[in-house]
Amino acid sequence: MSRSRGRGFRILIDDRKELMKEDKMEDKKLTFIMYPWYAMGHLTSFLHLSNKLAHRGHKIFVVHPTNTLSKLEKFNRYPELINFKSVTVPHVDGLPLGAETTSDVPIFNQNLLCQALDITLPKIESLIQEIKPHFIFYDFAYWVPSIARKYKVKSVHYCSIAPSSVGYLMRGENSSSEAEMMEPPPGFPVDSSIKLHKHEARLIVALHSMGKNSSSSGSGSGSGSGSCSGSVSFTQRLLLAFQDGDAIAFKTTREIEGPYCEFVEHKFKKPVVLAGPVLPEPIETSNTEEKWSKWLEKFLEKTVILCAFGSECNLKKDQFQELVLGLELTGYPFFAALKPPIEAETIEEALPEGFKERTQGKGIVHSGWAEQQLMLSHPSVGCFVTHCGGNSLSEAMINECQLVLVPNFGDQFINSRLFGGDLKVGVEVERNEENGSFTKDGVSKAIKMVMNDESEEGRKIRANRAKWREFLLSKGLEDSYIDALIRKLQCLL
Ligand SMILES: C[C@@H]1O[C@H](OP(=O)(O)OP(=O)(O)OC[C@H]2O[C@@H](n3ccc(=O)[nH]c3=O)[C@H](O)[C@@H]2O)[C@H](O)[C@H](O)[C@H]1O
């Protein structure tokens, strides 16, 4: 009897002994420490996986920024097995006072947040000594594997960024030019639609050089010696994080990103294990969400446009205004959860002239946090205008809303090409090639295309969207991936 247990892990089982050994292994309950990068998109991603592991009786300790616990507790479906371990972010010169996650820090200063987390090394080491886990799942903290090895703990880089993004963006220490970054790296999957526009490549090259030659309060020398270096650049950090662990895990499926996973496995010469779709568990509604749910109920099914740009994105004021004017231009009701634009203190002062009056009762631009998972599942929501953050896309894909893609930074560009190009489950808003700006007409056009355009392209996108949603929700898919992941992890022990 042969049983495929996931990519590249095919075993011909020809006797009960082998099955008995395997079943015995599956009974072994594991203990994990989860140490995510302090970004909401990463914190929620690690928690979603923790729920799947806890569902199978494994024990998990999740390291989190102290004051963000209130936003995270609601995701914990197994409080008897998933324990939060608060590790406060030390202050580093240049970080806003009290900064805890990427949403508190301007994007090009986030290397300071990296350096602040580097200072938590001794705390993480003492957690490993105290908890004695089988595994530590880590993120950007490239020094975790060297610490884990001291205590014979296996380390897995659980990457919240998709393999297509890792394969495309991680080019090596010597930063690529804009022209090189516009094209895929050598050996990239041939039928991939992923390329970068000029303005996107420019931002990526700037991101990769973030933190280069920065003096810092981090301590010790490079990885491998159980300490960390304060002057490591963002690129070096990510490369080390991929190179030094015992395995790399992604939240994706072979069916969607198999060729990209193989490219990454070959590039880093490291086992790549897949957690599958890691579908978010339903979360409890709160009073605030009740209020928004009642507002949404006023409208016909699948007619409201939901717009949210994640926990980090601050648009420039002119783009913020083009976005909300584009929502208005469609004539559909809309709910936008956006952070105030860079040049404004509040959403109010950033809204275009007369906008509030014109959209009274039909449109809301909400400043701050709205439970996106709940909003996406509401029957009135028919379209999701997203910045293409990894979690936002996976949360949207299991709901019925159509997708309009407005990537802003980093891996969001690659996610947008993957969903709008390879999978064709959504449409990208047209951008100015030189500076990447979009217009209200472009926003409105993209929304109408996916919502009601009877063109061949509109129909094709809606059909693909339904097909991939059905695949991700198919019975047994998620369990098969999580069970295969656990088996592969047990083989690492
Ligand atoms: C992996 C990486 O996470 C980062 O985080 P970011 O917060 O931007 O986006 P998401 O991953 O969508 O994560 C955002 C998470 O916050 C939730 N949310 C956000 C805003 C809000 O008002 N209410 C909510 O509930 C949302 O439901 C999702 O779970 C970067 O984008 C990066 O590009 C992405 O690939």
Short mmCIF file of C-alpha atoms and ligand atoms in Angstrom, two decimals:
data_model
loop_
_atom_site.label_atom_id
_atom_site.label_comp_id
_atom_site.label_asym_id
_atom_site.label_seq_id
_atom_site.Cartn_x
_atom_site.Cartn_y
_atom_site.Cartn_z
CA MET A 1 0.00 0.00 0.00
CA SER A 2 1.45 3.38 -0.80
CA ARG A 3 0.45 6.57 0.86
CA SER A 4 1.62 10.02 -0.11
CA ARG A 5 2.06 12.04 3.02
CA GLY A 6 2.82 15.31 1.36
CA ARG A 7 5.42 16.57 -1.11
CA GLY A 8 8.47 14.35 -1.46
CA PHE A 9 7.54 12.19 1.51
CA ARG A 10 6.18 9.03 -0.09
CA ILE A 11 6.58 5.84 1.89
CA LEU A 12 5.70 2.35 0.67
CA ILE A 13 4.25 0.81 3.80
CA ASP A 14 4.42 -2.95 3.43
CA ASP A 15 3.84 -4.15 6.94
CA ARG A 16 1.94 -3.34 10.15
CA LYS A 17 5.24 -2.78 12.06
CA GLU A 18 5.94 0.35 10.02
CA LEU A 19 2.37 1.55 10.54
CA MET A 20 2.56 0.74 14.25
CA LYS A 21 5.81 2.75 14.57
CA GLU A 22 4.24 5.63 12.68
CA ASP A 23 1.02 5.54 14.74
CA LYS A 24 3.14 5.41 17.90
CA MET A 25 4.98 8.51 16.69
CA GLU A 26 1.67 10.21 15.98
CA ASP A 27 0.62 9.61 19.60
CA LYS A 28 3.66 11.49 20.90
CA LYS A 29 2.48 14.89 22.08
CA LEU A 30 4.89 17.67 21.24
CA THR A 31 5.71 20.96 22.92
CA PHE A 32 6.34 24.09 20.84
CA ILE A 33 7.56 27.61 21.47
CA MET A 34 6.26 30.06 18.86
CA TYR A 35 8.37 33.21 18.46
CA PRO A 36 6.78 35.33 15.68
CA TRP A 37 8.03 38.64 14.32
CA TYR A 38 6.12 41.37 16.14
CA ALA A 39 3.73 42.23 13.27
CA MET A 40 0.01 41.54 13.52
CA GLY A 41 0.15 39.58 10.28
CA HIS A 42 2.84 37.31 11.71
CA LEU A 43 1.41 37.06 15.22
CA THR A 44 -2.01 36.00 13.87
CA SER A 45 -0.37 33.57 11.44
CA PHE A 46 1.53 31.80 14.25
CA LEU A 47 -1.66 31.70 16.35
CA HIS A 48 -3.69 30.14 13.55
CA LEU A 49 -1.09 27.35 13.31
CA SER A 50 -1.01 26.99 17.10
CA ASN A 51 -4.75 26.26 17.05
CA LYS A 52 -4.23 23.42 14.58
CA LEU A 53 -1.47 21.88 16.69
CA ALA A 54 -3.43 22.30 19.94
CA HIS A 55 -6.44 20.65 18.30
CA ARG A 56 -4.24 17.55 18.11
CA GLY A 57 -3.27 17.75 21.78
CA HIS A 58 0.13 19.40 21.40
CA LYS A 59 1.22 22.12 23.83
CA ILE A 60 2.21 25.58 22.60
CA PHE A 61 3.81 28.63 24.22
CA VAL A 62 3.34 31.79 22.13
CA VAL A 63 5.75 34.67 22.69
CA HIS A 64 3.99 38.01 22.23
CA PRO A 65 4.44 41.76 22.81
CA THR A 66 3.02 42.55 26.24
CA ASN A 67 0.39 45.18 25.34
CA THR A 68 -0.89 43.43 22.20
CA LEU A 69 -2.35 40.48 24.12
CA SER A 70 -5.89 41.89 23.97
CA LYS A 71 -5.79 41.72 20.15
CA LEU A 72 -4.43 38.18 20.20
CA GLU A 73 -6.44 36.38 22.91
CA LYS A 74 -9.52 36.16 20.71
CA PHE A 75 -7.60 33.99 18.23
CA ASN A 76 -6.72 31.40 20.92
CA ARG A 77 -9.25 28.56 20.64
CA TYR A 78 -7.40 26.24 23.05
CA PRO A 79 -6.42 28.28 26.14
CA GLU A 80 -5.79 25.04 28.06
CA LEU A 81 -3.00 24.14 25.60
CA ILE A 82 -1.90 27.47 24.13
CA ASN A 83 -0.13 29.65 26.70
CA PHE A 84 0.90 33.24 26.05
CA LYS A 85 4.39 34.26 27.13
CA SER A 86 4.81 38.03 27.15
CA VAL A 87 8.23 39.35 26.13
CA THR A 88 8.34 43.11 26.24
CA VAL A 89 10.07 45.02 23.46
CA PRO A 90 13.09 46.80 24.94
CA HIS A 91 13.45 50.44 23.94
CA VAL A 92 16.05 51.18 21.27
CA ASP A 93 17.04 54.73 20.29
CA GLY A 94 14.94 55.82 17.34
CA LEU A 95 11.97 53.57 18.17
CA PRO A 96 8.77 55.44 19.11
CA LEU A 97 8.27 55.17 22.89
CA GLY A 98 6.19 52.09 23.75
CA ALA A 99 6.46 50.70 20.19
CA GLU A 100 5.54 47.01 20.21
CA THR A 101 4.64 45.92 16.68
CA THR A 102 5.32 47.00 13.12
CA SER A 103 2.10 48.99 13.18
CA ASP A 104 3.81 51.35 15.64
CA VAL A 105 6.97 51.82 13.54
CA PRO A 106 7.45 53.47 10.11
CA ILE A 107 8.43 50.79 7.61
CA PHE A 108 11.99 51.99 7.01
CA ASN A 109 12.69 52.09 10.75
CA GLN A 110 11.59 48.51 11.32
CA ASN A 111 15.19 47.35 11.48
CA LEU A 112 15.19 49.10 14.87
CA LEU A 113 12.35 46.83 15.97
CA CYS A 114 14.45 43.88 14.73
CA GLN A 115 17.35 45.08 16.83
CA ALA A 116 15.10 45.57 19.86
CA LEU A 117 13.90 41.98 19.53
CA ASP A 118 17.50 40.83 19.21
CA ILE A 119 17.98 42.12 22.74
CA THR A 120 15.32 39.63 23.94
CA LEU A 121 17.73 36.77 23.13
CA PRO A 122 18.45 35.98 26.81
CA LYS A 123 14.70 35.90 27.56
CA ILE A 124 14.04 33.49 24.71
CA GLU A 125 16.97 31.37 25.84
CA SER A 126 15.59 31.17 29.37
CA LEU A 127 12.15 30.23 27.97
CA ILE A 128 13.79 27.36 26.07
CA GLN A 129 15.58 26.23 29.24
CA GLU A 130 12.35 26.48 31.28
CA ILE A 131 9.93 24.90 28.79
CA LYS A 132 12.30 22.37 27.12
CA PRO A 133 10.20 22.26 23.92
CA HIS A 134 10.65 19.76 21.11
CA PHE A 135 10.51 22.65 18.62
CA ILE A 136 10.83 26.40 18.47
CA PHE A 137 9.10 28.02 15.48
CA TYR A 138 10.76 31.34 14.76
CA ASP A 139 10.51 34.23 12.29
CA PHE A 140 13.03 37.03 11.70
CA ALA A 141 15.11 36.19 14.81
CA TYR A 142 17.94 34.53 12.87
CA TRP A 143 19.81 33.67 16.10
CA VAL A 144 17.16 31.25 17.39
CA PRO A 145 18.64 28.10 15.76
CA SER A 146 22.03 28.64 17.40
CA ILE A 147 20.36 29.04 20.81
CA ALA A 148 18.08 26.03 20.23
CA ARG A 149 21.00 23.78 19.30
CA LYS A 150 22.59 24.43 22.69
CA TYR A 151 19.57 22.71 24.28
CA LYS A 152 19.00 20.08 21.57
CA VAL A 153 15.78 21.79 20.48
CA LYS A 154 14.82 21.68 16.80
CA SER A 155 14.20 25.06 15.16
CA VAL A 156 11.82 25.70 12.26
CA HIS A 157 11.56 29.00 10.39
CA TYR A 158 7.77 29.37 10.11
CA CYS A 159 7.57 31.89 7.32
CA SER A 160 4.50 34.14 7.18
CA ILE A 161 5.69 35.34 3.79
CA ALA A 162 4.66 33.06 0.91
CA PRO A 163 7.26 30.80 -0.80
CA SER A 164 6.64 32.63 -4.10
CA SER A 165 7.71 35.86 -2.36
CA VAL A 166 10.70 34.26 -0.62
CA GLY A 167 11.87 32.70 -3.88
CA TYR A 168 11.46 35.93 -5.84
CA LEU A 169 12.71 38.45 -3.27
CA MET A 170 15.55 36.67 -1.46
CA ARG A 171 18.37 37.15 -4.00
CA GLY A 172 21.42 36.91 -1.72
CA GLU A 173 23.45 39.45 0.26
CA ASN A 174 24.56 41.54 -2.68
CA SER A 175 21.51 43.60 -3.36
CA SER A 176 20.16 43.40 -6.87
CA SER A 177 19.63 46.48 -9.00
CA GLU A 178 16.10 47.70 -9.74
CA ALA A 179 16.36 46.28 -13.27
CA GLU A 180 17.40 42.84 -11.91
CA MET A 181 14.62 42.89 -9.30
CA MET A 182 12.01 43.58 -12.00
CA GLU A 183 12.74 40.14 -13.45
CA PRO A 184 12.46 36.75 -11.68
CA PRO A 185 15.71 35.16 -10.44
CA PRO A 186 17.37 32.42 -12.53
CA GLY A 187 15.63 29.06 -12.16
CA PHE A 188 12.33 30.61 -11.00
CA PRO A 189 9.26 28.54 -12.08
CA VAL A 190 8.92 29.08 -15.84
CA ASP A 191 5.14 29.48 -16.00
CA SER A 192 5.05 32.02 -13.17
CA SER A 193 3.39 35.36 -13.93
CA ILE A 194 5.40 37.03 -11.19
CA LYS A 195 7.44 40.09 -12.20
CA LEU A 196 7.81 43.47 -10.51
CA HIS A 197 7.00 46.87 -11.92
CA LYS A 198 9.72 49.52 -11.79
CA HIS A 199 8.24 51.36 -8.82
CA GLU A 200 7.88 48.07 -6.92
CA ALA A 201 11.47 47.00 -7.61
CA ARG A 202 12.65 50.39 -6.35
CA LEU A 203 10.88 49.87 -3.00
CA ILE A 204 12.17 46.30 -2.63
CA VAL A 205 15.79 47.34 -3.27
CA ALA A 206 15.39 50.09 -0.66
CA LEU A 207 13.87 47.60 1.84
CA HIS A 208 16.73 45.14 1.33
CA SER A 209 19.31 47.74 2.20
CA MET A 210 17.41 48.71 5.38
CA GLY A 211 19.68 48.46 8.39
CA LYS A 212 22.91 48.10 6.42
CA ASN A 213 25.92 49.53 8.33
CA SER A 214 23.56 50.65 11.08
CA SER A 215 25.19 50.87 14.49
CA SER A 216 22.97 49.32 17.06
CA SER A 217 22.56 48.18 20.61
CA GLY A 218 22.39 44.51 19.64
CA SER A 219 25.05 42.36 21.26
CA GLY A 220 27.55 39.69 20.25
CA SER A 221 28.73 38.51 16.86
CA GLY A 222 26.95 36.74 13.97
CA SER A 223 24.65 33.75 14.28
CA GLY A 224 25.96 30.30 15.20
CA SER A 225 27.50 31.49 18.43
CA GLY A 226 24.24 31.75 20.32
CA SER A 227 24.21 35.50 20.11
CA CYS A 228 23.33 38.13 17.55
CA SER A 229 24.95 40.94 15.75
CA GLY A 230 23.58 44.44 16.00
CA SER A 231 24.71 45.52 12.56
CA VAL A 232 23.10 42.79 10.46
CA SER A 233 21.00 44.20 7.59
CA PHE A 234 17.39 43.20 6.97
CA THR A 235 18.47 41.01 4.04
CA GLN A 236 21.26 39.30 5.97
CA ARG A 237 18.82 38.69 8.81
CA LEU A 238 16.28 37.02 6.56
CA LEU A 239 18.90 34.95 4.75
CA LEU A 240 20.33 33.71 8.05
CA ALA A 241 16.82 32.92 9.30
CA PHE A 242 16.29 30.67 6.26
CA GLN A 243 19.76 29.12 6.29
CA ASP A 244 20.34 28.23 9.93
CA GLY A 245 17.21 26.37 11.11
CA ASP A 246 16.45 22.65 10.82
CA ALA A 247 13.57 23.25 8.36
CA ILE A 248 11.46 25.93 6.70
CA ALA A 249 7.66 25.81 7.02
CA PHE A 250 5.14 27.72 4.92
CA LYS A 251 1.39 28.28 5.21
CA THR A 252 0.47 27.19 1.68
CA THR A 253 -0.39 24.13 -0.40
CA ARG A 254 1.48 22.25 -3.12
CA GLU A 255 -1.49 22.81 -5.41
CA ILE A 256 -1.08 26.60 -5.21
CA GLU A 257 2.66 27.10 -4.74
CA GLY A 258 4.35 23.70 -5.23
CA PRO A 259 6.93 24.89 -7.83
CA TYR A 260 7.82 27.90 -5.64
CA CYS A 261 8.34 25.61 -2.62
CA GLU A 262 10.70 23.44 -4.66
CA PHE A 263 12.59 26.54 -5.79
CA VAL A 264 13.03 27.64 -2.14
CA GLU A 265 14.02 24.13 -0.99
CA HIS A 266 16.67 23.98 -3.70
CA LYS A 267 17.88 27.52 -2.97
CA PHE A 268 18.38 27.06 0.78
CA LYS A 269 19.11 23.30 0.70
CA LYS A 270 16.74 22.93 3.61
CA PRO A 271 13.64 20.71 4.01
CA VAL A 272 10.51 22.71 3.22
CA VAL A 273 7.40 21.50 5.07
CA LEU A 274 3.91 22.76 4.26
CA ALA A 275 1.23 23.53 6.86
CA GLY A 276 -1.45 23.78 4.17
CA PRO A 277 -4.10 26.55 4.15
CA VAL A 278 -4.17 26.86 8.00
CA LEU A 279 -7.73 28.17 7.84
CA PRO A 280 -8.46 30.79 10.51
CA GLU A 281 -10.87 29.58 13.20
CA PRO A 282 -14.03 31.65 13.69
CA ILE A 283 -13.62 34.37 16.33
CA GLU A 284 -16.18 35.67 18.85
CA THR A 285 -17.95 38.87 17.91
CA SER A 286 -17.55 41.84 20.22
CA ASN A 287 -19.95 44.76 20.77
CA THR A 288 -18.12 46.86 18.20
CA GLU A 289 -18.47 44.12 15.64
CA GLU A 290 -22.19 43.84 16.51
CA LYS A 291 -22.50 47.49 15.56
CA TRP A 292 -20.83 46.96 12.19
CA SER A 293 -22.75 43.76 11.60
CA LYS A 294 -26.05 45.62 12.08
CA TRP A 295 -24.86 48.34 9.68
CA LEU A 296 -23.98 45.76 7.02
CA GLU A 297 -27.39 44.11 7.39
CA LYS A 298 -28.99 47.24 5.90
CA PHE A 299 -27.67 46.26 2.47
CA LEU A 300 -28.47 43.53 -0.04
CA GLU A 301 -26.31 40.41 -0.03
CA LYS A 302 -22.94 40.68 -1.77
CA THR A 303 -23.28 44.41 -2.47
CA VAL A 304 -20.95 45.98 0.11
CA ILE A 305 -17.28 46.70 -0.62
CA LEU A 306 -14.96 46.01 2.30
CA CYS A 307 -11.59 47.77 2.11
CA ALA A 308 -8.76 47.11 4.59
CA PHE A 309 -5.01 47.56 4.23
CA GLY A 310 -3.65 45.54 7.16
CA SER A 311 -2.03 46.68 10.35
CA GLU A 312 0.96 48.53 8.90
CA CYS A 313 -0.08 50.52 5.86
CA ASN A 314 -0.29 54.33 5.98
CA LEU A 315 -1.13 55.65 2.49
CA LYS A 316 -0.05 59.10 1.32
CA LYS A 317 -2.99 61.53 1.59
CA ASP A 318 -3.56 61.87 -2.16
CA GLN A 319 -3.70 58.07 -2.56
CA PHE A 320 -5.94 57.74 0.48
CA GLN A 321 -8.34 60.19 -1.15
CA GLU A 322 -8.21 58.48 -4.56
CA LEU A 323 -8.99 55.18 -2.82
CA VAL A 324 -12.06 56.37 -0.93
CA LEU A 325 -13.30 58.41 -3.93
CA GLY A 326 -12.93 55.25 -6.01
CA LEU A 327 -15.12 53.35 -3.54
CA GLU A 328 -17.72 56.14 -3.76
CA LEU A 329 -17.55 56.18 -7.57
CA THR A 330 -18.69 52.56 -7.81
CA GLY A 331 -22.10 53.44 -6.36
CA TYR A 332 -21.85 50.40 -4.07
CA PRO A 333 -22.07 50.77 -0.25
CA PHE A 334 -18.63 50.46 1.36
CA PHE A 335 -16.83 49.99 4.68
CA ALA A 336 -13.15 50.97 4.73
CA ALA A 337 -10.95 50.22 7.79
CA LEU A 338 -7.85 52.34 7.17
CA LYS A 339 -5.13 54.00 9.19
CA PRO A 340 -4.96 57.81 8.80
CA PRO A 341 -2.70 58.81 5.88
CA ILE A 342 0.87 59.90 6.60
CA GLU A 343 0.17 63.66 6.42
CA ALA A 344 -2.91 63.60 8.65
CA GLU A 345 -3.58 62.98 12.34
CA THR A 346 -7.10 61.67 11.82
CA ILE A 347 -9.22 60.07 9.11
CA GLU A 348 -11.68 62.97 9.42
CA GLU A 349 -9.19 65.61 8.31
CA ALA A 350 -7.98 63.41 5.44
CA LEU A 351 -11.38 62.83 3.80
CA PRO A 352 -11.98 64.73 0.55
CA GLU A 353 -14.21 67.84 0.57
CA GLY A 354 -17.94 66.94 0.94
CA PHE A 355 -17.17 63.20 0.97
CA LYS A 356 -18.69 62.54 4.39
CA GLU A 357 -21.92 64.32 3.49
CA ARG A 358 -22.22 62.62 0.10
CA THR A 359 -21.67 59.12 1.47
CA GLN A 360 -23.74 59.48 4.66
CA GLY A 361 -25.58 56.22 5.35
CA LYS A 362 -23.87 54.43 2.44
CA GLY A 363 -20.18 54.52 3.22
CA ILE A 364 -18.00 54.36 6.33
CA VAL A 365 -14.29 55.12 6.54
CA HIS A 366 -13.33 53.69 9.93
CA SER A 367 -10.07 54.62 11.59
CA GLY A 368 -8.39 51.82 13.53
CA TRP A 369 -9.19 48.20 14.11
CA ALA A 370 -12.24 46.35 12.76
CA GLU A 371 -12.37 42.55 13.07
CA GLN A 372 -11.62 41.84 9.42
CA GLN A 373 -12.26 38.10 9.68
CA LEU A 374 -15.81 38.78 10.87
CA MET A 375 -16.47 41.47 8.29
CA LEU A 376 -15.27 39.19 5.46
CA SER A 377 -17.72 36.47 6.51
CA HIS A 378 -20.73 38.82 6.53
CA PRO A 379 -23.25 37.92 3.76
CA SER A 380 -23.56 41.59 2.68
CA VAL A 381 -19.86 41.83 1.78
CA GLY A 382 -19.40 41.21 -1.95
CA CYS A 383 -15.92 42.61 -2.63
CA PHE A 384 -12.69 42.95 -0.64
CA VAL A 385 -10.25 45.67 -1.66
CA THR A 386 -7.03 44.49 -0.06
CA HIS A 387 -3.38 45.49 0.28
CA CYS A 388 -2.54 41.79 -0.33
CA GLY A 389 -1.11 41.01 3.10
CA GLY A 390 -0.65 37.26 3.49
CA ASN A 391 -3.27 36.76 6.19
CA SER A 392 -5.81 39.09 4.59
CA LEU A 393 -5.68 37.12 1.36
CA SER A 394 -5.98 33.73 3.08
CA GLU A 395 -8.88 35.02 5.20
CA ALA A 396 -10.60 36.40 2.08
CA MET A 397 -10.06 33.26 -0.01
CA ILE A 398 -12.28 31.12 2.23
CA ASN A 399 -15.11 33.66 2.04
CA GLU A 400 -17.26 34.52 -0.97
CA CYS A 401 -16.19 38.11 -1.64
CA GLN A 402 -14.53 39.03 -4.90
CA LEU A 403 -10.95 40.37 -4.73
CA VAL A 404 -9.47 43.71 -5.83
CA LEU A 405 -5.72 43.86 -5.30
CA VAL A 406 -3.88 47.05 -4.26
CA PRO A 407 -0.44 45.93 -3.02
CA ASN A 408 1.64 48.49 -1.18
CA PHE A 409 4.90 46.96 -0.07
CA GLY A 410 7.30 44.04 0.05
CA ASP A 411 5.73 40.62 -0.43
CA GLN A 412 2.33 42.21 -1.12
CA PHE A 413 3.48 42.87 -4.70
CA ILE A 414 4.29 39.19 -5.20
CA ASN A 415 1.04 38.08 -3.51
CA SER A 416 -0.85 40.35 -5.90
CA ARG A 417 0.83 38.82 -8.97
CA LEU A 418 0.24 35.28 -7.63
CA PHE A 419 -3.49 35.88 -6.94
CA GLY A 420 -4.13 38.20 -9.89
CA GLY A 421 -1.83 36.43 -12.36
CA ASP A 422 -1.08 32.77 -11.64
CA LEU A 423 -4.44 32.03 -9.97
CA LYS A 424 -6.54 34.77 -11.65
CA VAL A 425 -8.87 34.97 -8.63
CA GLY A 426 -8.87 38.77 -8.46
CA VAL A 427 -7.91 41.88 -10.40
CA GLU A 428 -5.15 44.40 -9.71
CA VAL A 429 -5.90 48.11 -9.74
CA GLU A 430 -3.98 49.79 -12.57
CA ARG A 431 -0.94 51.76 -11.38
CA ASN A 432 1.25 54.47 -12.86
CA GLU A 433 4.37 52.56 -14.04
CA GLU A 434 6.78 55.25 -12.88
CA ASN A 435 5.52 56.09 -9.39
CA GLY A 436 2.98 53.32 -8.66
CA SER A 437 0.08 55.70 -8.01
CA PHE A 438 -3.51 54.68 -8.70
CA THR A 439 -6.63 56.78 -9.45
CA LYS A 440 -10.22 56.72 -8.27
CA ASP A 441 -11.25 55.64 -11.78
CA GLY A 442 -8.83 52.69 -11.65
CA VAL A 443 -10.19 51.63 -8.25
CA SER A 444 -13.80 51.90 -9.44
CA LYS A 445 -13.06 50.05 -12.71
CA ALA A 446 -11.42 47.10 -10.93
CA ILE A 447 -14.30 46.76 -8.43
CA LYS A 448 -16.95 46.81 -11.18
CA MET A 449 -14.94 44.25 -13.17
CA VAL A 450 -15.06 41.62 -10.43
CA MET A 451 -18.49 42.54 -9.08
CA ASN A 452 -20.76 42.62 -12.08
CA ASP A 453 -18.87 42.91 -15.32
CA GLU A 454 -20.28 40.29 -17.70
CA SER A 455 -17.07 40.37 -19.76
CA GLU A 456 -15.19 37.13 -20.39
CA GLU A 457 -12.47 38.28 -17.97
CA GLY A 458 -14.96 39.14 -15.21
CA ARG A 459 -16.69 35.79 -15.55
CA LYS A 460 -13.35 33.91 -15.58
CA ILE A 461 -12.15 35.65 -12.43
CA ARG A 462 -15.36 34.87 -10.56
CA ALA A 463 -15.23 31.23 -11.71
CA ASN A 464 -11.58 30.85 -10.59
CA ARG A 465 -12.40 32.54 -7.30
CA ALA A 466 -15.18 29.98 -6.62
CA LYS A 467 -12.97 27.06 -7.69
CA TRP A 468 -10.07 27.92 -5.37
CA ARG A 469 -12.42 28.67 -2.46
CA GLU A 470 -13.97 25.24 -2.91
CA PHE A 471 -10.50 23.66 -3.02
CA LEU A 472 -9.31 25.39 0.18
CA LEU A 473 -12.48 24.35 2.02
CA SER A 474 -12.47 20.80 0.64
CA LYS A 475 -13.03 18.14 3.29
CA GLY A 476 -9.84 16.65 4.68
CA LEU A 477 -7.45 19.01 2.89
CA GLU A 478 -6.40 21.01 5.92
CA ASP A 479 -6.11 17.94 8.16
CA SER A 480 -3.99 16.08 5.62
CA TYR A 481 -1.47 18.93 5.54
CA ILE A 482 -1.30 19.46 9.32
CA ASP A 483 -0.99 15.70 9.95
CA ALA A 484 1.79 15.46 7.34
CA LEU A 485 3.52 18.47 8.90
CA ILE A 486 3.49 16.84 12.35
CA ARG A 487 4.78 13.58 10.97
CA LYS A 488 7.63 15.36 9.18
CA LEU A 489 8.47 17.29 12.34
CA GLN A 490 8.53 14.05 14.33
CA CYS A 491 10.99 12.66 11.81
CA LEU A 492 13.30 15.58 12.60
CA LEU A 493 13.48 14.56 16.28
C1 LIG B 1 2.22 38.24 6.59
C2 LIG B 1 2.62 39.69 6.42
O1 LIG B 1 1.96 40.49 7.38
C3 LIG B 1 2.19 41.89 7.37
O2 LIG B 1 1.05 42.31 8.05
P1 LIG B 1 -0.27 43.15 7.68
O3 LIG B 1 -0.94 43.51 8.95
O4 LIG B 1 0.09 44.24 6.77
O5 LIG B 1 -1.21 42.21 6.80
P2 LIG B 1 -1.88 40.82 6.95
O6 LIG B 1 -0.90 39.73 6.74
O7 LIG B 1 -3.04 40.88 6.05
O8 LIG B 1 -2.38 40.68 8.47
C4 LIG B 1 -3.29 41.57 9.02
C5 LIG B 1 -4.07 40.82 10.06
O9 LIG B 1 -4.71 41.75 10.91
C6 LIG B 1 -6.12 41.61 10.82
N1 LIG B 1 -6.72 42.97 10.80
C7 LIG B 1 -6.05 43.99 10.18
C8 LIG B 1 -6.62 45.25 10.18
C9 LIG B 1 -7.88 45.46 10.84
O10 LIG B 1 -8.44 46.55 10.90
N2 LIG B 1 -8.48 44.40 11.42
C10 LIG B 1 -7.94 43.15 11.42
O11 LIG B 1 -8.52 42.22 11.94
C11 LIG B 1 -6.41 40.85 9.53
O12 LIG B 1 -7.59 40.09 9.65
C12 LIG B 1 -5.16 39.96 9.42
O13 LIG B 1 -5.34 38.79 10.16
C13 LIG B 1 2.43 42.49 5.96
O14 LIG B 1 1.24 42.86 5.34
C14 LIG B 1 3.02 41.52 4.98
O15 LIG B 1 2.98 42.05 3.68
C15 LIG B 1 2.25 40.25 5.09
O16 LIG B 1 2.45 39.36 4.04
#
